[in-house]
Amino acid sequence: RAHYTRNTEAQCNIVVCDDGLMTLLRDNFAAAELLWENICRTKGRTIRLSNLLKGLSRPVRKHLKGLRSKAVHEAFLRLLFYYHYKIGFVARSALGRHGKSRTESNLNSHL
């Protein structure tokens, strides 16, 4: 975005259709919301997932129960990237992705 703005002197909006995010979190929207809310609360200053999780109560952390830590970490890093670079994103469920082609399926979901 900075390269585009610097070279064209125009503004641009970026929105990512991240189909892999909910696959990593096994369609656990509560977990995605938990990660995103805490990234926003800390203004993206928490770089380590373990530091973020220490500040959460046990009942709140239950949304992450049963998820692979590597997958949660990957989802956290993606969300942190989107936050720092001010990129809007859409994440959809991994269930019910039907379409004749991958592009058609994305367009049906993200428009």
XYZ file of N, CA, C and O in Angstrom:
444
model
N 0.826 -1.170 0.000
C 0.000 0.000 0.000
C 0.880 1.246 0.000
O 0.617 2.181 -0.730
N 1.914 1.283 0.841
C 2.790 2.447 0.919
C 3.495 2.675 -0.416
O 3.626 3.814 -0.865
N 3.941 1.593 -1.058
C 4.613 1.700 -2.362
C 3.657 2.308 -3.390
O 4.027 3.221 -4.133
N 2.432 1.827 -3.426
C 1.432 2.325 -4.375
C 1.154 3.803 -4.114
O 1.164 4.621 -5.037
N 0.917 4.158 -2.868
C 0.613 5.544 -2.515
C 1.782 6.470 -2.831
O 1.603 7.557 -3.375
N 2.983 6.030 -2.514
C 4.175 6.843 -2.755
C 4.404 7.062 -4.256
O 4.744 8.152 -4.694
N 4.196 6.040 -5.051
C 4.494 6.135 -6.481
C 3.369 6.723 -7.322
O 3.616 7.230 -8.413
N 2.145 6.635 -6.852
C 1.022 7.148 -7.643
C 0.381 8.381 -7.025
O -0.422 9.036 -7.663
N 0.714 8.645 -5.762
C 0.101 9.736 -4.999
C -1.409 9.578 -4.934
O -2.152 10.555 -4.879
N -1.879 8.355 -4.963
C -3.305 8.050 -4.853
C -3.523 7.145 -3.647
O -2.602 6.495 -3.167
N -4.731 7.128 -3.148
C -5.088 6.261 -2.029
C -5.604 4.925 -2.565
O -6.129 4.846 -3.679
N -5.464 3.904 -1.770
C -6.016 2.613 -2.170
C -6.548 1.889 -0.938
O -6.083 2.103 0.177
N -7.535 1.083 -1.143
C -8.077 0.225 -0.094
C -7.761 -1.208 -0.457
O -7.896 -1.606 -1.611
N -7.356 -1.963 0.537
C -7.032 -3.364 0.312
C -7.952 -4.203 1.190
O -8.073 -3.948 2.386
N -8.583 -5.183 0.584
C -9.389 -6.136 1.333
C -8.941 -7.522 0.907
O -8.846 -7.825 -0.282
N -8.641 -8.360 1.874
C -8.185 -9.714 1.618
C -9.315 -10.685 1.915
O -9.974 -10.580 2.953
N -9.552 -11.606 1.019
C -10.494 -12.702 1.255
C -9.657 -13.885 1.729
O -9.107 -14.619 0.925
N -9.540 -14.032 3.035
C -8.659 -15.047 3.622
C -9.451 -16.317 3.903
O -10.058 -16.468 4.953
N -9.440 -17.213 2.939
C -10.174 -18.468 3.110
C -9.496 -19.417 4.080
O -10.130 -20.305 4.626
N -8.212 -19.251 4.317
C -7.498 -20.174 5.184
C -7.638 -19.890 6.668
O -7.407 -20.758 7.499
N -8.042 -18.676 7.019
C -8.103 -18.295 8.429
C -9.062 -19.177 9.223
O -8.710 -19.713 10.271
N -10.264 -19.346 8.726
C -11.244 -20.147 9.459
C -10.936 -21.640 9.361
O -11.330 -22.411 10.234
N -10.217 -22.046 8.346
C -9.777 -23.439 8.269
C -8.784 -23.710 9.389
O -8.857 -24.745 10.059
N -7.860 -22.766 9.610
C -6.893 -22.921 10.704
C -7.595 -23.010 12.055
O -7.190 -23.774 12.928
N -8.649 -22.230 12.224
C -9.357 -22.180 13.512
C -10.543 -23.136 13.570
O -11.358 -23.054 14.483
N -10.643 -24.018 12.591
C -11.720 -25.023 12.532
C -13.105 -24.389 12.657
O -13.953 -24.836 13.423
N -13.315 -23.306 11.923
C -14.595 -22.582 11.892
C -15.028 -22.076 13.263
O -16.209 -21.913 13.532
N -14.078 -21.806 14.117
C -14.374 -21.292 15.452
C -14.346 -19.765 15.398
O -13.320 -19.136 15.643
N -15.495 -19.172 15.062
C -15.568 -17.721 14.924
C -15.324 -17.014 16.250
O -14.792 -15.906 16.276
N -15.693 -17.644 17.351
C -15.444 -17.049 18.671
C -13.936 -16.907 18.914
O -13.481 -15.904 19.470
N -13.166 -17.880 18.479
C -11.709 -17.810 18.641
C -11.125 -16.698 17.775
O -10.261 -15.946 18.228
N -11.607 -16.574 16.554
C -11.129 -15.511 15.664
C -11.467 -14.141 16.255
O -10.634 -13.228 16.262
N -12.671 -14.012 16.756
C -13.098 -12.754 17.362
C -12.268 -12.441 18.605
O -11.868 -11.301 18.821
N -11.991 -13.450 19.395
C -11.169 -13.284 20.595
C -9.778 -12.772 20.232
O -9.280 -11.811 20.836
N -9.153 -13.378 19.253
C -7.817 -12.952 18.828
C -7.853 -11.518 18.290
O -7.023 -10.681 18.663
N -8.829 -11.229 17.424
C -8.905 -9.908 16.815
C -9.166 -8.815 17.865
O -8.530 -7.762 17.856
N -10.098 -9.062 18.775
C -10.418 -8.069 19.809
C -9.210 -7.771 20.676
O -8.975 -6.621 21.056
N -8.421 -8.779 20.986
C -7.258 -8.568 21.828
C -6.110 -7.907 21.082
O -5.342 -7.150 21.670
N -5.989 -8.153 19.795
C -5.006 -7.431 18.989
C -5.384 -5.953 18.953
O -4.537 -5.080 19.129
N -6.666 -5.661 18.769
C -7.122 -4.273 18.744
C -6.950 -3.616 20.113
O -6.535 -2.464 20.203
N -7.262 -4.351 21.168
C -7.151 -3.808 22.527
C -5.716 -3.415 22.848
O -5.467 -2.388 23.469
N -4.760 -4.212 22.396
C -3.348 -3.923 22.672
C -2.726 -3.052 21.573
O -1.530 -2.815 21.598
N -3.575 -2.616 20.627
C -3.119 -1.799 19.492
C -1.992 -2.480 18.714
O -1.078 -1.831 18.223
N -2.047 -3.793 18.650
C -1.073 -4.558 17.873
C 0.310 -4.618 18.490
O 1.247 -5.058 17.847
N 0.433 -4.183 19.734
C 1.758 -4.183 20.369
C 2.164 -5.557 20.875
O 3.330 -5.794 21.126
N 1.202 -6.449 21.066
C 1.533 -7.791 21.514
C 1.957 -8.605 20.309
O 1.147 -8.907 19.443
N 3.224 -8.935 20.271
C 3.755 -9.678 19.130
C 3.755 -11.176 19.415
O 3.649 -11.990 18.524
N 3.827 -11.549 20.671
C 3.856 -12.967 21.032
C 2.469 -13.419 21.482
O 1.864 -12.801 22.365
N 2.004 -14.493 20.898
C 0.697 -15.035 21.245
C 0.652 -15.434 22.716
O -0.349 -15.216 23.392
N 1.737 -15.979 23.240
C 1.760 -16.407 24.648
C 1.523 -15.220 25.574
O 0.821 -15.351 26.580
N 2.055 -14.045 25.246
C 1.817 -12.853 26.066
C 0.362 -12.430 26.008
O -0.211 -11.997 27.014
N -0.242 -12.551 24.849
C -1.647 -12.204 24.695
C -2.526 -13.138 25.525
O -3.437 -12.697 26.218
N -2.210 -14.429 25.497
C -3.029 -15.408 26.201
C -2.902 -15.296 27.720
O -3.839 -15.596 28.443
N -1.741 -14.843 28.201
C -1.555 -14.684 29.648
C -2.543 -13.687 30.237
O -2.954 -13.826 31.377
N -2.920 -12.694 29.470
C -3.823 -11.662 29.954
C -5.289 -12.045 29.900
O -6.145 -11.267 30.316
N -5.601 -13.235 29.427
C -6.993 -13.670 29.302
C -7.380 -14.582 30.446
O -6.587 -15.393 30.906
N -8.616 -14.457 30.886
C -9.095 -15.339 31.951
C -9.325 -16.742 31.388
O -9.479 -16.927 30.178
N -9.379 -17.704 32.266
C -9.571 -19.095 31.842
C -10.876 -19.295 31.068
O -10.883 -19.971 30.036
N -12.005 -18.725 31.534
C -13.244 -18.904 30.765
C -13.163 -18.331 29.341
O -13.742 -18.877 28.417
N -12.427 -17.237 29.185
C -12.282 -16.637 27.860
C -11.415 -17.518 26.972
O -11.687 -17.696 25.777
N -10.364 -18.098 27.532
C -9.463 -18.956 26.747
C -10.131 -20.241 26.286
O -9.621 -20.921 25.412
N -11.290 -20.584 26.853
C -11.958 -21.839 26.476
C -12.308 -21.875 24.993
O -12.448 -22.938 24.406
N -12.428 -20.694 24.348
C -12.730 -20.660 22.919
C -11.604 -21.273 22.092
O -11.819 -21.680 20.958
N -10.403 -21.323 22.650
C -9.256 -21.870 21.922
C -9.031 -23.348 22.214
O -8.169 -23.969 21.603
N -9.819 -23.897 23.124
C -9.641 -25.294 23.514
C -9.888 -26.219 22.320
O -10.832 -26.049 21.569
N -9.018 -27.169 22.155
C -9.162 -28.153 21.078
C -8.506 -27.738 19.775
O -8.466 -28.521 18.834
N -8.014 -26.519 19.704
C -7.349 -26.067 18.490
C -5.854 -26.322 18.598
O -5.275 -26.210 19.675
N -5.228 -26.655 17.493
C -3.775 -26.865 17.483
C -3.074 -25.534 17.704
O -3.416 -24.526 17.080
N -2.085 -25.526 18.579
C -1.403 -24.275 18.909
C -0.702 -23.676 17.691
O -0.650 -22.463 17.527
N -0.187 -24.525 16.819
C 0.478 -24.033 15.610
C -0.528 -23.318 14.700
O -0.218 -22.280 14.115
N -1.720 -23.850 14.590
C -2.767 -23.238 13.769
C -3.229 -21.915 14.372
O -3.423 -20.934 13.654
N -3.395 -21.873 15.696
C -3.800 -20.641 16.369
C -2.712 -19.587 16.181
O -3.006 -18.414 15.923
N -1.473 -19.987 16.290
C -0.359 -19.056 16.115
C -0.336 -18.490 14.701
O -0.139 -17.288 14.506
N -0.553 -19.322 13.700
C -0.592 -18.861 12.304
C -1.747 -17.871 12.102
O -1.574 -16.827 11.465
N -2.915 -18.178 12.656
C -4.061 -17.276 12.543
C -3.757 -15.947 13.233
O -4.062 -14.869 12.712
N -3.132 -16.012 14.408
C -2.754 -14.809 15.146
C -1.803 -13.937 14.327
O -1.990 -12.721 14.226
N -0.809 -14.551 13.695
C 0.149 -13.788 12.895
C -0.524 -13.135 11.693
O -0.198 -11.993 11.329
N -1.462 -13.829 11.072
C -2.188 -13.240 9.940
C -2.982 -12.020 10.402
O -2.967 -10.972 9.764
N -3.699 -12.169 11.509
C -4.509 -11.063 12.020
C -3.629 -9.878 12.420
O -3.977 -8.726 12.185
N -2.501 -10.176 13.019
C -1.564 -9.133 13.413
C -1.040 -8.389 12.182
O -0.945 -7.153 12.182
N -0.746 -9.121 11.111
C -0.301 -8.521 9.854
C -1.379 -7.593 9.298
O -1.102 -6.453 8.911
N -2.619 -8.072 9.259
C -3.720 -7.253 8.751
C -3.880 -5.988 9.583
O -4.134 -4.909 9.058
N -3.722 -6.119 10.898
C -3.869 -4.964 11.784
C -2.770 -3.928 11.511
O -3.057 -2.747 11.328
N -1.537 -4.368 11.476
C -0.413 -3.436 11.314
C -0.408 -2.730 9.960
O 0.005 -1.580 9.865
N -0.856 -3.412 8.925
C -0.845 -2.807 7.594
C -2.214 -2.267 7.188
O -2.422 -1.911 6.025
N -3.146 -2.215 8.152
C -4.485 -1.641 7.933
C -5.173 -2.271 6.729
O -5.679 -1.585 5.841
N -5.177 -3.577 6.711
C -5.795 -4.333 5.624
C -7.113 -4.914 6.128
O -7.146 -5.618 7.140
N -8.174 -4.598 5.430
C -9.465 -5.204 5.755
C -9.456 -6.656 5.322
O -8.780 -7.031 4.374
N -10.185 -7.492 6.026
C -10.202 -8.901 5.638
C -11.574 -9.502 5.860
O -12.365 -9.016 6.656
N -11.838 -10.546 5.101
C -13.063 -11.319 5.209
C -12.636 -12.763 5.394
O -11.778 -13.256 4.672
N -13.201 -13.406 6.381
C -12.924 -14.830 6.602
C -14.258 -15.560 6.594
O -15.184 -15.162 7.285
N -14.342 -16.597 5.826
C -15.605 -17.334 5.764
C -15.415 -18.754 6.238
O -14.303 -19.283 6.280
N -16.495 -19.355 6.559
C -16.488 -20.725 7.050
C -15.911 -21.665 6.004
O -16.080 -21.471 4.797
N -15.244 -22.686 6.485
C -14.714 -23.708 5.575
C -15.823 -24.659 5.118
O -15.649 -25.405 4.165
N -16.957 -24.615 5.781
C -18.078 -25.486 5.433
C -18.916 -24.870 4.318
O -19.102 -23.666 4.265
N -19.411 -25.706 3.459
C -20.340 -25.264 2.427
C -19.733 -24.383 1.349
O -20.392 -23.502 0.817
N -18.493 -24.604 1.012
C -17.863 -23.834 -0.064
C -18.137 -24.535 -1.383
O -17.383 -25.392 -1.831
N -19.231 -24.158 -1.994
C -19.603 -24.826 -3.242
C -19.644 -23.817 -4.374
O -20.126 -22.711 -4.224
N -19.148 -24.213 -5.490
C -19.147 -23.388 -6.689
C -18.493 -24.178 -7.802
O -17.806 -25.165 -7.549
N -18.696 -23.761 -9.018
C -18.107 -24.493 -10.134
C -16.593 -24.343 -10.178
O -15.893 -25.196 -10.658
N -16.104 -23.217 -9.683
C -14.665 -23.011 -9.635
C -14.328 -22.279 -8.346
O -15.213 -21.744 -7.682
N -13.061 -22.261 -8.019
C -12.637 -21.598 -6.786
C -12.984 -20.108 -6.818
O -13.467 -19.540 -5.851
N -12.744 -19.464 -7.950
C -13.022 -18.032 -8.074
C -14.508 -17.754 -7.905
O -14.895 -16.831 -7.200
N -15.333 -18.574 -8.543
C -16.776 -18.377 -8.429
C -17.219 -18.535 -6.982
O -18.037 -17.768 -6.480
N -16.679 -19.501 -6.292
C -17.021 -19.722 -4.903
C -16.633 -18.515 -4.056
O -17.380 -18.075 -3.193
N -15.441 -17.943 -4.294
C -15.009 -16.759 -3.558
C -15.912 -15.573 -3.830
O -16.283 -14.848 -2.922
N -16.262 -15.377 -5.087
C -17.107 -14.241 -5.436
C -18.484 -14.344 -4.815
O -19.036 -13.349 -4.357
N -19.033 -15.528 -4.776
C -20.350 -15.710 -4.167
C -20.319 -15.341 -2.684
O -21.270 -14.814 -2.159
N -19.233 -15.622 -2.018
C -19.138 -15.405 -0.589
C -18.735 -13.992 -0.225
O -19.184 -13.457 0.773
N -17.873 -13.366 -1.008
C -17.248 -12.134 -0.574
C -17.833 -10.863 -1.156
O -17.371 -9.778 -0.826
N -18.818 -10.952 -1.980
C -19.424 -9.717 -2.514
C -20.534 -9.211 -1.636
O -21.173 -9.852 -0.939
